mmCIF file with all atom_site columns, C-alpha atoms in Angstrom:
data_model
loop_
_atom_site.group_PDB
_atom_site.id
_atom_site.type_symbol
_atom_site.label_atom_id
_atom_site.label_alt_id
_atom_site.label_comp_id
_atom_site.label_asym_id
_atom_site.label_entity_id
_atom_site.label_seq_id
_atom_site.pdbx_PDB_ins_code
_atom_site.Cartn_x
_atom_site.Cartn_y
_atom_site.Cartn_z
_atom_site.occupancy
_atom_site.B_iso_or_equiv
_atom_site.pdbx_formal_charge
_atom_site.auth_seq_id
_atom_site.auth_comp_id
_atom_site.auth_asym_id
_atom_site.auth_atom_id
_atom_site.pdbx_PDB_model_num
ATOM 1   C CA . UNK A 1 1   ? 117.031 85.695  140.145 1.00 36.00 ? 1   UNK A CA 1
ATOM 2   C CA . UNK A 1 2   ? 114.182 85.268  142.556 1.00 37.00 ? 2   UNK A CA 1
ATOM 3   C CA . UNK A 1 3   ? 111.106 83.269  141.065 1.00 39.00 ? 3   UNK A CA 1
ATOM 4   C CA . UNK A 1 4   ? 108.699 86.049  142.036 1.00 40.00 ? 4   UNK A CA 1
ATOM 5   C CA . UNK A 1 5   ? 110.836 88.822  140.467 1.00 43.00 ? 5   UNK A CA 1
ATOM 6   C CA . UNK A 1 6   ? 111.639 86.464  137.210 1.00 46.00 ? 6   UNK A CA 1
ATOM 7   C CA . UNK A 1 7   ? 107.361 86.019  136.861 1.00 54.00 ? 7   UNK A CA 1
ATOM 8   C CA . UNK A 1 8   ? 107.480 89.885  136.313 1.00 75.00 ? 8   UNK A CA 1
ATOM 9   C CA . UNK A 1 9   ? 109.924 89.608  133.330 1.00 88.00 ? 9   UNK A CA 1
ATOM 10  C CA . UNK A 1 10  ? 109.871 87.545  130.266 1.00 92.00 ? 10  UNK A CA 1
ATOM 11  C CA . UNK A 1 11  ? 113.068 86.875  127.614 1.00 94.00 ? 11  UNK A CA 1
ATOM 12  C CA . UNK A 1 12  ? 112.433 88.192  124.630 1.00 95.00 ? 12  UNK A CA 1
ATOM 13  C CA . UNK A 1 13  ? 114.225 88.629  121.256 1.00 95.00 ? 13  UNK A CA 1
ATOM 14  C CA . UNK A 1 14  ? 115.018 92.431  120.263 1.00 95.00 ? 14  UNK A CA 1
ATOM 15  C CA . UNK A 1 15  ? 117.243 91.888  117.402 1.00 96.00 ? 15  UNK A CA 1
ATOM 16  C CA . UNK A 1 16  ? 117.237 88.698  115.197 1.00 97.00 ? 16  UNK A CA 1
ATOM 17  C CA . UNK A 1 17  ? 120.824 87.038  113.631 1.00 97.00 ? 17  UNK A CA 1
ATOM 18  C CA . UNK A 1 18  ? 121.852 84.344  110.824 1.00 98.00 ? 18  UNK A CA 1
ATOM 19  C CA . UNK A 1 19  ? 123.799 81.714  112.368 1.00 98.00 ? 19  UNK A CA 1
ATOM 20  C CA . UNK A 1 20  ? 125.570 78.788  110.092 1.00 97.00 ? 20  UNK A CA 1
ATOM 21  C CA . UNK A 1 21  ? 126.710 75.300  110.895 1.00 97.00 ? 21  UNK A CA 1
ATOM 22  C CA . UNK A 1 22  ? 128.299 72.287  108.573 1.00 96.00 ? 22  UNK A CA 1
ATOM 23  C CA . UNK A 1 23  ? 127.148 68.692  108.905 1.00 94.00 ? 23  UNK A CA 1
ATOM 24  C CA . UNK A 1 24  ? 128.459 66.480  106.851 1.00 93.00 ? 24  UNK A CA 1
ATOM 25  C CA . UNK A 1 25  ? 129.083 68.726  103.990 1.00 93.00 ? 25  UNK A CA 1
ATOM 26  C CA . UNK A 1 26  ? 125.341 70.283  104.401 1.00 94.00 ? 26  UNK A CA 1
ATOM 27  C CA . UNK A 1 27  ? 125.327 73.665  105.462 1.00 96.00 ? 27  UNK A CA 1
ATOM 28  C CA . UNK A 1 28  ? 122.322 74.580  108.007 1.00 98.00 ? 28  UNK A CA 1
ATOM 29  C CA . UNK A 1 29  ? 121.295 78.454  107.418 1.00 98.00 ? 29  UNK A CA 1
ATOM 30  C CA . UNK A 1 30  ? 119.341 79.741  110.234 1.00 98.00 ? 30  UNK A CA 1
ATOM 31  C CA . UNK A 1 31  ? 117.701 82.951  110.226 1.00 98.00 ? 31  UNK A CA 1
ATOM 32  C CA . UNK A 1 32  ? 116.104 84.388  113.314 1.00 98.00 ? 32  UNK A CA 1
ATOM 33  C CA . UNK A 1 33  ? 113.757 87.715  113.400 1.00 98.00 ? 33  UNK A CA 1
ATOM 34  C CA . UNK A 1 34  ? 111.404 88.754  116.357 1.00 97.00 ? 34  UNK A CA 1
ATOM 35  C CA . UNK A 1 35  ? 107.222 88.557  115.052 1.00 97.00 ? 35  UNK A CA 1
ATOM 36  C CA . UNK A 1 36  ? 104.304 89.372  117.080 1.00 95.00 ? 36  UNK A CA 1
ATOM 37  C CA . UNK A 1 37  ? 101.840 87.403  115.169 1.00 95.00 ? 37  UNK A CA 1
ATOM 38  C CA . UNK A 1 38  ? 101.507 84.437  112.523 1.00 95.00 ? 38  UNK A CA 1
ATOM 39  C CA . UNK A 1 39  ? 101.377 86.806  109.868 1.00 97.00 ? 39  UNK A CA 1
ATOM 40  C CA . UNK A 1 40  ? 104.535 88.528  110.884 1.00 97.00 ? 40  UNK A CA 1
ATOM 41  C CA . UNK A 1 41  ? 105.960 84.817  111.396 1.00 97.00 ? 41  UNK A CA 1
ATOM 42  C CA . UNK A 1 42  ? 104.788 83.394  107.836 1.00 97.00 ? 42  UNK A CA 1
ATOM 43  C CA . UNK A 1 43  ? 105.924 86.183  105.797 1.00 98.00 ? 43  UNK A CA 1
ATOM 44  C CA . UNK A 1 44  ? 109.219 86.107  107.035 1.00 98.00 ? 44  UNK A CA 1
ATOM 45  C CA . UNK A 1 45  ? 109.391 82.739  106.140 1.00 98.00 ? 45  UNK A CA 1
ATOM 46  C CA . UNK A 1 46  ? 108.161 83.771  102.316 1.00 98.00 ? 46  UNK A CA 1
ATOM 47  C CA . UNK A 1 47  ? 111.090 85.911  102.344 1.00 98.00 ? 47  UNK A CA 1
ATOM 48  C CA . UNK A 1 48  ? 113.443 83.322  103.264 1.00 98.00 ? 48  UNK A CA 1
ATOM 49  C CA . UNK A 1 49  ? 112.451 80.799  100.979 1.00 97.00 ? 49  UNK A CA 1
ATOM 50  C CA . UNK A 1 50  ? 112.646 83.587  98.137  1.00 97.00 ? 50  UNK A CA 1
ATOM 51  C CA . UNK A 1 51  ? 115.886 84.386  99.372  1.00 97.00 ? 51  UNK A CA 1
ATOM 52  C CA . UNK A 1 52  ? 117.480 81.138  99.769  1.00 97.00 ? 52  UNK A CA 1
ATOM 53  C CA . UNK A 1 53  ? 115.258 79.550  96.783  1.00 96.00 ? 53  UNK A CA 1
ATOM 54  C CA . UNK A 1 54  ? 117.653 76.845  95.289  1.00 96.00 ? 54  UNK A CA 1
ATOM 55  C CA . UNK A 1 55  ? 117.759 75.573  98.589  1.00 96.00 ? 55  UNK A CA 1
ATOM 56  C CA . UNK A 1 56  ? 116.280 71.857  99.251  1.00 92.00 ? 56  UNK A CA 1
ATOM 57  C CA . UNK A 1 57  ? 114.717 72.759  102.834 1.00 97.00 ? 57  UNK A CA 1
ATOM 58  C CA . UNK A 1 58  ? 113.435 75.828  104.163 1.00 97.00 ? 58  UNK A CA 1
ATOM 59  C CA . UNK A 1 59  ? 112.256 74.688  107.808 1.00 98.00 ? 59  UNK A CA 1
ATOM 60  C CA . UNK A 1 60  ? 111.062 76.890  110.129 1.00 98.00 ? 60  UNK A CA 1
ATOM 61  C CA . UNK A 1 61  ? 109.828 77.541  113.892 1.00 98.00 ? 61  UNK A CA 1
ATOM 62  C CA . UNK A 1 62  ? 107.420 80.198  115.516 1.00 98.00 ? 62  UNK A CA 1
ATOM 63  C CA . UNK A 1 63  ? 106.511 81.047  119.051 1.00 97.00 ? 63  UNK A CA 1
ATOM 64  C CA . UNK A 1 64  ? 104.449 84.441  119.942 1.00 95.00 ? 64  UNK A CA 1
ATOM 65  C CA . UNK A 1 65  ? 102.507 85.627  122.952 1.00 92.00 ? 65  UNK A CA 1
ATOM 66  C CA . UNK A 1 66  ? 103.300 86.007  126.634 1.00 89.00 ? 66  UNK A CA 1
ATOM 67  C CA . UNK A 1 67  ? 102.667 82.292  127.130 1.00 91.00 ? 67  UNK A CA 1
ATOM 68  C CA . UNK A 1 68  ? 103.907 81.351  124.140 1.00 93.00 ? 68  UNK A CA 1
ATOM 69  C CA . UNK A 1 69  ? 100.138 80.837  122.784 1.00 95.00 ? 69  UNK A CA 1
ATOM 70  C CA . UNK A 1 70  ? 100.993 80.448  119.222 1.00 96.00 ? 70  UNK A CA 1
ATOM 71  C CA . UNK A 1 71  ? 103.417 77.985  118.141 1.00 97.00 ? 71  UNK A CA 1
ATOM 72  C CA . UNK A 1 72  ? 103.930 76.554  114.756 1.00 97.00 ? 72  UNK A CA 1
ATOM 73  C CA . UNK A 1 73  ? 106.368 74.393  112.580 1.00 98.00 ? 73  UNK A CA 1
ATOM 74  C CA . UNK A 1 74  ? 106.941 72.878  109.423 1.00 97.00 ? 74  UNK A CA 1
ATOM 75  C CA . UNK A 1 75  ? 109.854 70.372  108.444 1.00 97.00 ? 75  UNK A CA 1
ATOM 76  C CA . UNK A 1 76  ? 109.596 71.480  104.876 1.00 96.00 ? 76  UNK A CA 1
ATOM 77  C CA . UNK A 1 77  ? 110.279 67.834  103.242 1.00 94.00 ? 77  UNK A CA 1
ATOM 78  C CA . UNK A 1 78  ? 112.542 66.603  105.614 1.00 96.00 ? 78  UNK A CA 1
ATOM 79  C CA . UNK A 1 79  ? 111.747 63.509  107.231 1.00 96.00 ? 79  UNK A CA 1
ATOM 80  C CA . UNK A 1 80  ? 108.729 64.000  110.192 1.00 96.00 ? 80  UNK A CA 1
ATOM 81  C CA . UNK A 1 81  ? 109.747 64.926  113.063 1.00 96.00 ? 81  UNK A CA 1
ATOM 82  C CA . UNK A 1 82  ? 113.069 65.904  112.629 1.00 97.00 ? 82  UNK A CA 1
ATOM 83  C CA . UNK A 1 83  ? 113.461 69.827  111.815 1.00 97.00 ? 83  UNK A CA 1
ATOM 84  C CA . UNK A 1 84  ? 110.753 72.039  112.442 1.00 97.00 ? 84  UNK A CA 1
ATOM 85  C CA . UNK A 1 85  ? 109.678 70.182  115.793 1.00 97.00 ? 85  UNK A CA 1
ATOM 86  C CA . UNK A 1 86  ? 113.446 69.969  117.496 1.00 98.00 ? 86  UNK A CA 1
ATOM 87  C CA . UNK A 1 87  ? 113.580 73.404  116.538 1.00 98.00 ? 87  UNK A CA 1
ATOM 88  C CA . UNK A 1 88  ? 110.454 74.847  118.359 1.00 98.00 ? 88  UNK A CA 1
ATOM 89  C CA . UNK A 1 89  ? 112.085 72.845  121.381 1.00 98.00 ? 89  UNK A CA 1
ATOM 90  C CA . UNK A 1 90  ? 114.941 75.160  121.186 1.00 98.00 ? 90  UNK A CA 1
ATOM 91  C CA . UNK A 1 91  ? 112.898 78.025  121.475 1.00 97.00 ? 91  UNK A CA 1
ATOM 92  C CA . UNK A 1 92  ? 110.650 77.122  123.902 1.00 97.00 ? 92  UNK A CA 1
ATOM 93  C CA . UNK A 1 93  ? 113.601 75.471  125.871 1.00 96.00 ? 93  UNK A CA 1
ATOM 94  C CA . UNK A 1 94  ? 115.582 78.931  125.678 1.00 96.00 ? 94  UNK A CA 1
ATOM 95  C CA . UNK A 1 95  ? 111.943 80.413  126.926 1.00 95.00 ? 95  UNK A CA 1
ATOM 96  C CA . UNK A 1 96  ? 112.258 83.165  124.141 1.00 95.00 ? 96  UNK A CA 1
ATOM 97  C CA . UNK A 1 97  ? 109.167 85.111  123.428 1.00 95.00 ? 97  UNK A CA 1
ATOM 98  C CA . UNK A 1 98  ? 107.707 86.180  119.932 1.00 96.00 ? 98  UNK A CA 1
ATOM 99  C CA . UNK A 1 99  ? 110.535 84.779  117.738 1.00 97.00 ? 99  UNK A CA 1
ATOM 100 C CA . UNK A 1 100 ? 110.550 82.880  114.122 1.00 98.00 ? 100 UNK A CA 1
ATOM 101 C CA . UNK A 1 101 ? 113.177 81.103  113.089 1.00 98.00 ? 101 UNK A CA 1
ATOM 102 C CA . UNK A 1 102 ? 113.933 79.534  109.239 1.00 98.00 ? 102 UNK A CA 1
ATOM 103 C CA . UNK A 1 103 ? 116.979 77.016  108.890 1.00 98.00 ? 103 UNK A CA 1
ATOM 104 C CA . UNK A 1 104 ? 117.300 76.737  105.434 1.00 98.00 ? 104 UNK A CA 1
ATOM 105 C CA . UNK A 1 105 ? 119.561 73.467  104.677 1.00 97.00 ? 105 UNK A CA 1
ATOM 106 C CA . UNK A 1 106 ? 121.779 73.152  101.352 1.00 96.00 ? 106 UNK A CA 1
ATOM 107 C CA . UNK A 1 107 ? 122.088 69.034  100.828 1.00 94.00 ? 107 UNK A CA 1
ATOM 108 C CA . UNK A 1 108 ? 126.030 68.180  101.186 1.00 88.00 ? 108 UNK A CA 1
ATOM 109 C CA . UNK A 1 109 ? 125.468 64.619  99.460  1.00 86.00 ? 109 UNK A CA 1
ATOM 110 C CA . UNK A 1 110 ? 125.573 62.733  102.751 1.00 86.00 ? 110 UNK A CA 1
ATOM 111 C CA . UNK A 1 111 ? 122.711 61.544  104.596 1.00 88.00 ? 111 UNK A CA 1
ATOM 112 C CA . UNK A 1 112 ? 122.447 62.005  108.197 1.00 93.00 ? 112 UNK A CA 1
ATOM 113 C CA . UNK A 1 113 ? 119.724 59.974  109.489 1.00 92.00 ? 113 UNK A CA 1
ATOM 114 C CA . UNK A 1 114 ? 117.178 61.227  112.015 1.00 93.00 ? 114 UNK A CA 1
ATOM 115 C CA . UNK A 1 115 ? 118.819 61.901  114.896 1.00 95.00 ? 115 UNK A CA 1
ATOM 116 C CA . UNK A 1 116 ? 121.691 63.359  112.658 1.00 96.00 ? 116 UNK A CA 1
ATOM 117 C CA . UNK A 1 117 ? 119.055 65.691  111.365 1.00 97.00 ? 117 UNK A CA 1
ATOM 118 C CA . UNK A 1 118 ? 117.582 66.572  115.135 1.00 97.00 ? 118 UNK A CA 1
ATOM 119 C CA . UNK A 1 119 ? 121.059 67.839  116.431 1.00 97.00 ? 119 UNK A CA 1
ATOM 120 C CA . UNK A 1 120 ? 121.562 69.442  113.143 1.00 97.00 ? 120 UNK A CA 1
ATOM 121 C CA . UNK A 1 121 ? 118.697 71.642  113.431 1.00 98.00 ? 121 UNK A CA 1
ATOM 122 C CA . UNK A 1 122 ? 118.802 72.370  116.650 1.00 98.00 ? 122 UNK A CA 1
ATOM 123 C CA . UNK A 1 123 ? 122.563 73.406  116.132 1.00 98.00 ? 123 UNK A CA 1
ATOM 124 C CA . UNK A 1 124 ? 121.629 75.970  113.945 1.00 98.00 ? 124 UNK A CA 1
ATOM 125 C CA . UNK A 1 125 ? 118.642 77.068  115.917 1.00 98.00 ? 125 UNK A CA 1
ATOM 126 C CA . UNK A 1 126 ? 121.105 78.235  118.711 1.00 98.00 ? 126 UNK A CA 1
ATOM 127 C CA . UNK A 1 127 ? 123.472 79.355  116.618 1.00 98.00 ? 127 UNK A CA 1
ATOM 128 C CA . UNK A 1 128 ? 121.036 81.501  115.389 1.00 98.00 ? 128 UNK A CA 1
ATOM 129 C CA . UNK A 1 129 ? 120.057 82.573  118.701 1.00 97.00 ? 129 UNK A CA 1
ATOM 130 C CA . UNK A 1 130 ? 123.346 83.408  119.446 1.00 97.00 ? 130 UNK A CA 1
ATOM 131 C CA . UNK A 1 131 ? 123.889 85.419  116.393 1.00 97.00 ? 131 UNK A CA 1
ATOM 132 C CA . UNK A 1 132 ? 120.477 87.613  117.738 1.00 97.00 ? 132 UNK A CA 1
ATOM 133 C CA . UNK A 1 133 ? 119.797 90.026  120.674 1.00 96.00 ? 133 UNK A CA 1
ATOM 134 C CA . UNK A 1 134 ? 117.652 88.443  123.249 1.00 95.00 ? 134 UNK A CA 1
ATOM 135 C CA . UNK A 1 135 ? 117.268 90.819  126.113 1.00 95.00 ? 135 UNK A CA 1
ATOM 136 C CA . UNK A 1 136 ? 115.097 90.418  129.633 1.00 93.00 ? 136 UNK A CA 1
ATOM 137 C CA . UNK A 1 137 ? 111.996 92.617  129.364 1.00 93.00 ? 137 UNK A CA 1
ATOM 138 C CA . UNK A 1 138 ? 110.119 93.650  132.607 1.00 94.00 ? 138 UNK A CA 1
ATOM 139 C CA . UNK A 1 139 ? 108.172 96.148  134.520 1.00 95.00 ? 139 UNK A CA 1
ATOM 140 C CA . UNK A 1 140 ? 109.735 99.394  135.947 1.00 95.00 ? 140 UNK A CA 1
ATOM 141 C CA . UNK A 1 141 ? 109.438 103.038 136.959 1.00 96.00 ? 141 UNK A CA 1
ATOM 142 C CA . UNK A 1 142 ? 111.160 105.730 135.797 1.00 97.00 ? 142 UNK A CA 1
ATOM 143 C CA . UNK A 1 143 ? 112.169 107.474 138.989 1.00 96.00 ? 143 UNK A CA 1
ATOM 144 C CA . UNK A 1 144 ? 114.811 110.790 139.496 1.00 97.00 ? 144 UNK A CA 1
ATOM 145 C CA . UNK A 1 145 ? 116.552 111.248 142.541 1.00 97.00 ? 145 UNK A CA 1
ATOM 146 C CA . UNK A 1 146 ? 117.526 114.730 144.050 1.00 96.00 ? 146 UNK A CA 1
ATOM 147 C CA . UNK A 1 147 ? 120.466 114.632 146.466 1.00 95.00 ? 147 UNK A CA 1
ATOM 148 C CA . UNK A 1 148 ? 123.451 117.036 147.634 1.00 93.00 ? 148 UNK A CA 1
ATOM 149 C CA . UNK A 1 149 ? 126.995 116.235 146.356 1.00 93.00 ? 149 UNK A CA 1
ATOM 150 C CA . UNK A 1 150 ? 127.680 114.367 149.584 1.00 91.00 ? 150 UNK A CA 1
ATOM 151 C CA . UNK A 1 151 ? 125.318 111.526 148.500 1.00 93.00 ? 151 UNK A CA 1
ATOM 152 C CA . UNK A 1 152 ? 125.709 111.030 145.595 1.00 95.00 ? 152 UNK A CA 1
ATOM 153 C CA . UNK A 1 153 ? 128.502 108.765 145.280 1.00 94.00 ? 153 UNK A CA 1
ATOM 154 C CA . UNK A 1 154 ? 127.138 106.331 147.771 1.00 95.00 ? 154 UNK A CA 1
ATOM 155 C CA . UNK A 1 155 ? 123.905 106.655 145.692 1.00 96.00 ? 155 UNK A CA 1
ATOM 156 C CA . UNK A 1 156 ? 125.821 105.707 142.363 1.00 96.00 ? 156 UNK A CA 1
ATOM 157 C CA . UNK A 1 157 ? 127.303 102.708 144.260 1.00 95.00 ? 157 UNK A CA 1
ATOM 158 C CA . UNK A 1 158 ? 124.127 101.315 145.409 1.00 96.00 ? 158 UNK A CA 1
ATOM 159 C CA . UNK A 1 159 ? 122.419 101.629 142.128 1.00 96.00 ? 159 UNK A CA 1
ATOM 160 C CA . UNK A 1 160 ? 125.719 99.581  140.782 1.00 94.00 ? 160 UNK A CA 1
ATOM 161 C CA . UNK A 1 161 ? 125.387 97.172  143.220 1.00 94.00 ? 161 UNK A CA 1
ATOM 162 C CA . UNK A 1 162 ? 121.697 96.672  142.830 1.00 94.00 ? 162 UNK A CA 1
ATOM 163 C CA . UNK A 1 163 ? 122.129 96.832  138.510 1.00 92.00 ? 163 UNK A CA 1
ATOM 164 C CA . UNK A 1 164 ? 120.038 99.720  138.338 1.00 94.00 ? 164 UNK A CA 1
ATOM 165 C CA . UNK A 1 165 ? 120.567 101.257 135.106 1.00 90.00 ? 165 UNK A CA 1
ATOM 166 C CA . UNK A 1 166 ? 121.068 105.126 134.880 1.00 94.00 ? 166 UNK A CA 1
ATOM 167 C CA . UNK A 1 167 ? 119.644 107.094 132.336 1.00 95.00 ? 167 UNK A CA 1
ATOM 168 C CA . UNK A 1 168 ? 121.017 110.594 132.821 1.00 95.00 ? 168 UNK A CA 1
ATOM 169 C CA . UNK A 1 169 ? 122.723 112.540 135.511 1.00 96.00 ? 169 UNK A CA 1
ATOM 170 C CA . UNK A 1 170 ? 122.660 116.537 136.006 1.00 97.00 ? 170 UNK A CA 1
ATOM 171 C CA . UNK A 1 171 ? 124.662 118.003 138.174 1.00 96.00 ? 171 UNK A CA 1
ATOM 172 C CA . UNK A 1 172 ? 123.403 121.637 139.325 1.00 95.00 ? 172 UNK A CA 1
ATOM 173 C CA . UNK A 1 173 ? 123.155 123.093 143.004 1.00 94.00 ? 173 UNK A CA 1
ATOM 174 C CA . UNK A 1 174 ? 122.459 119.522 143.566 1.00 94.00 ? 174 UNK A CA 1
ATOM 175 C CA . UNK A 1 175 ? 122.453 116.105 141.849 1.00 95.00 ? 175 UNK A CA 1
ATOM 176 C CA . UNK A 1 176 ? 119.689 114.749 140.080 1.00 97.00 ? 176 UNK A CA 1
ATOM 177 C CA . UNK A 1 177 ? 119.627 111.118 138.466 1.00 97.00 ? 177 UNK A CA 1
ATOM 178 C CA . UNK A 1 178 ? 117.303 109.445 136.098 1.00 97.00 ? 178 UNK A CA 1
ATOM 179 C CA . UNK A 1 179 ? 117.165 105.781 136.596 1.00 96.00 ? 179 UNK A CA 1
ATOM 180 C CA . UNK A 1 180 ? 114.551 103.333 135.747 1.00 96.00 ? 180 UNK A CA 1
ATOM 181 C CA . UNK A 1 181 ? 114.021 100.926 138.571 1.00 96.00 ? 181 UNK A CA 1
ATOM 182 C CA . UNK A 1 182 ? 112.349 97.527  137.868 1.00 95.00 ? 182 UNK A CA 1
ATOM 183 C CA . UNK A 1 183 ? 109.038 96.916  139.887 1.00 93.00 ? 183 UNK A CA 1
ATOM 184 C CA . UNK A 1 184 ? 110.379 94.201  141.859 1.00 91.00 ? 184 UNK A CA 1
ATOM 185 C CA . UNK A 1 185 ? 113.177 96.534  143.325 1.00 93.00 ? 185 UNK A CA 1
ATOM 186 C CA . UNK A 1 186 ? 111.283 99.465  144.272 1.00 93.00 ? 186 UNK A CA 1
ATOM 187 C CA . UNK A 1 187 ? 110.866 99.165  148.403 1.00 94.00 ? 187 UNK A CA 1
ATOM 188 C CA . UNK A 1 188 ? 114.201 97.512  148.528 1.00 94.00 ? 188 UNK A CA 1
ATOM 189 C CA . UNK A 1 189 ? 115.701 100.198 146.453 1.00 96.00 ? 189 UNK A CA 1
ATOM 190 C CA . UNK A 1 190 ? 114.714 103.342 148.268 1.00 95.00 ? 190 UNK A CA 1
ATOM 191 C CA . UNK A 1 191 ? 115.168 101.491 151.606 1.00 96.00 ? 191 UNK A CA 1
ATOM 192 C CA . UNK A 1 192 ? 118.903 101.378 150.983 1.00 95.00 ? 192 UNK A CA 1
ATOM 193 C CA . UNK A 1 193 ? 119.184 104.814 149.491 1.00 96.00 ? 193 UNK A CA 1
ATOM 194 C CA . UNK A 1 194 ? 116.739 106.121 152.271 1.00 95.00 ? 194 UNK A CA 1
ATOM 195 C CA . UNK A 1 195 ? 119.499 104.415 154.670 1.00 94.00 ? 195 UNK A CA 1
ATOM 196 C CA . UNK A 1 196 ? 122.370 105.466 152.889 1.00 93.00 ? 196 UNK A CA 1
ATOM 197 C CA . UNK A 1 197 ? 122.362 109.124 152.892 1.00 93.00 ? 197 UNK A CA 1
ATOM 198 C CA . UNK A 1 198 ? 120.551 109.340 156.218 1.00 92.00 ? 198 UNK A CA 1
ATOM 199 C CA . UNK A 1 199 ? 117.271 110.481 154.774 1.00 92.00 ? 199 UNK A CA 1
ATOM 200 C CA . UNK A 1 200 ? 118.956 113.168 152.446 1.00 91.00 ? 200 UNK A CA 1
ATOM 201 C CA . UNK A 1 201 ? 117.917 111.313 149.471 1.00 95.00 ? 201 UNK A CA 1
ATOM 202 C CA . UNK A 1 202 ? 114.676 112.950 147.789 1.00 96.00 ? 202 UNK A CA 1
ATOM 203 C CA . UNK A 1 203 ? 112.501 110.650 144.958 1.00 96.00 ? 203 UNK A CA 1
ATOM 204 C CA . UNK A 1 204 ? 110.377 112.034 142.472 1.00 95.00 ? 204 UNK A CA 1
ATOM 205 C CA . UNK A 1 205 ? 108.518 108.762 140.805 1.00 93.00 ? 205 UNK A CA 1
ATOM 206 C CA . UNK A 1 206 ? 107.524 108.885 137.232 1.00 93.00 ? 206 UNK A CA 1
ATOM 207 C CA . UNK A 1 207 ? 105.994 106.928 134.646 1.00 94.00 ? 207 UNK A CA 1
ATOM 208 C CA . UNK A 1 208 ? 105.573 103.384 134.294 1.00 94.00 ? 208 UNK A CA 1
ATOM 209 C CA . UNK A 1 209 ? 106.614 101.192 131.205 1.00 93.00 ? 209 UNK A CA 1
ATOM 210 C CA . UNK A 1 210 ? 107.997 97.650  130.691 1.00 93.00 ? 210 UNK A CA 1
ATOM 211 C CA . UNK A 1 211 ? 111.492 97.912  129.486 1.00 94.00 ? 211 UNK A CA 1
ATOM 212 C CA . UNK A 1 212 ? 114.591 96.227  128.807 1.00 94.00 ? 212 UNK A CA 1
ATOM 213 C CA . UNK A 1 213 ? 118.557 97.700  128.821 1.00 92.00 ? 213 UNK A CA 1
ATOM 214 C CA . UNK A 1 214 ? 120.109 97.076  125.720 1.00 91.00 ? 214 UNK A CA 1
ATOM 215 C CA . UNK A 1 215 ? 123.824 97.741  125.179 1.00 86.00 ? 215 UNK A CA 1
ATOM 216 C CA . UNK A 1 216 ? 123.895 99.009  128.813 1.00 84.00 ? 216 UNK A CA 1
ATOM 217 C CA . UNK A 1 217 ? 120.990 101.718 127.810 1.00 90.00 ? 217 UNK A CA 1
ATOM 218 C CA . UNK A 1 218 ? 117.415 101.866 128.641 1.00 92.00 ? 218 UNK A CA 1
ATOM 219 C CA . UNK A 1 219 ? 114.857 100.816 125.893 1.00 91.00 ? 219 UNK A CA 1
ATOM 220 C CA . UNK A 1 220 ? 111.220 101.452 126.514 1.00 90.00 ? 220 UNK A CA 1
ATOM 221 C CA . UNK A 1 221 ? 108.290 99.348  125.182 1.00 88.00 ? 221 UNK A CA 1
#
């Protein structure tokens, strides 16, 4: 992607996930949940530590706000440094937006050292990423376009070709189909479907709203 059309969008994390690793005999719980402020953040970390309360270590990780404004940690007890740190890398590394994340780590007997610890938690961290829905969120414009049956199938295979996500068709006297077109891709967009149907092609522009497509549907924010 572009660098001007990636500044438009921002990852962030729809649907949180438990991931689990073994080191050593330790087992590293991590449990990831999207949170919008510190609040959010902290009491999902009350509810972990509830949860998971005969555990030696609940450490946890927070980023929220568009530039990642708020960020917090805590190694809860393990040695400085080594958990809650490493695991705000991950998620600032990963560039995820408005996520907490609580590795909660049952002691296998066996120490691991510092840099034992580091990888550890940071394992878990992306395992508990990829356990969760993170999805690309961005401007776009909800647009319909009208066109006769003899366009529409080289207007279905441009919006495949640019990944422009449909979100309903109706077939009538003519074709009309809802899409929602990302801001970047506007001009391009009805360039090519301007060219490709000879000028047949009709748009009717809606509203606007950031969005992201989620199990190859459209969610609005």
């Amino acid at each position: 992607m572009e660098e001007g059309k990636k500044n438009l969008g921002q990852k962030i994390l729809y649907r949180g996930g438990t991931g689990e690793i073994v080191e050593k005999k330790s087992r590293f719980i991590a449990n990831v949940t999207p949170v919008q402020s510190e609040e959010e953040a902290l009491a999902f970390v009350a509810a972990i530590k509830k949860k998971y309360w005969d555990a030696r270590h609940n450490c946890y990780a927070f980023v929220a706000g568009d530039r990642h404004q708020l960020q917090r940690c805590s190694d809860d007890g393990e040695p400085q440094g080594t958990a809650g740190r490493p695991m705000l890398d991950v998620l600032l590394r990963e560039d995820v937006h408005n996520a907490a994340v609580v590795v909660t780590r049952y002691f296998g007997g066996t120490l691991l050292g510092t840099g034992g610890l580091v990888r550890a938690y940071q394992k878990a961290t992306q395992e508990g990423l990829c356990a969760s829905t993170v999805v690309w969120k961005q401007p776009g414009e909800v647009w319909t376009i009208h066109t006769d049956y003899n366009g529409i199938g080289k207007i279905q295979y441009l919006l495949a070709q640019n990944q422009i996500a449909v979100m309903d068709t109706v077939y009538a006297d003519t074709v009309s189909v809802q899409v929602m077109v990302p801001v970047s891709e506007k001009k391009h967009l009805m360039d090519e479907i301007t060219e490709g149907t000879n000028g047949a092609a009709r748009f009717e522009q809606g509203i606007q709203a950031e969005f992201a497509v989620i199990d190859g549907e459209v969610k609005k924010f």
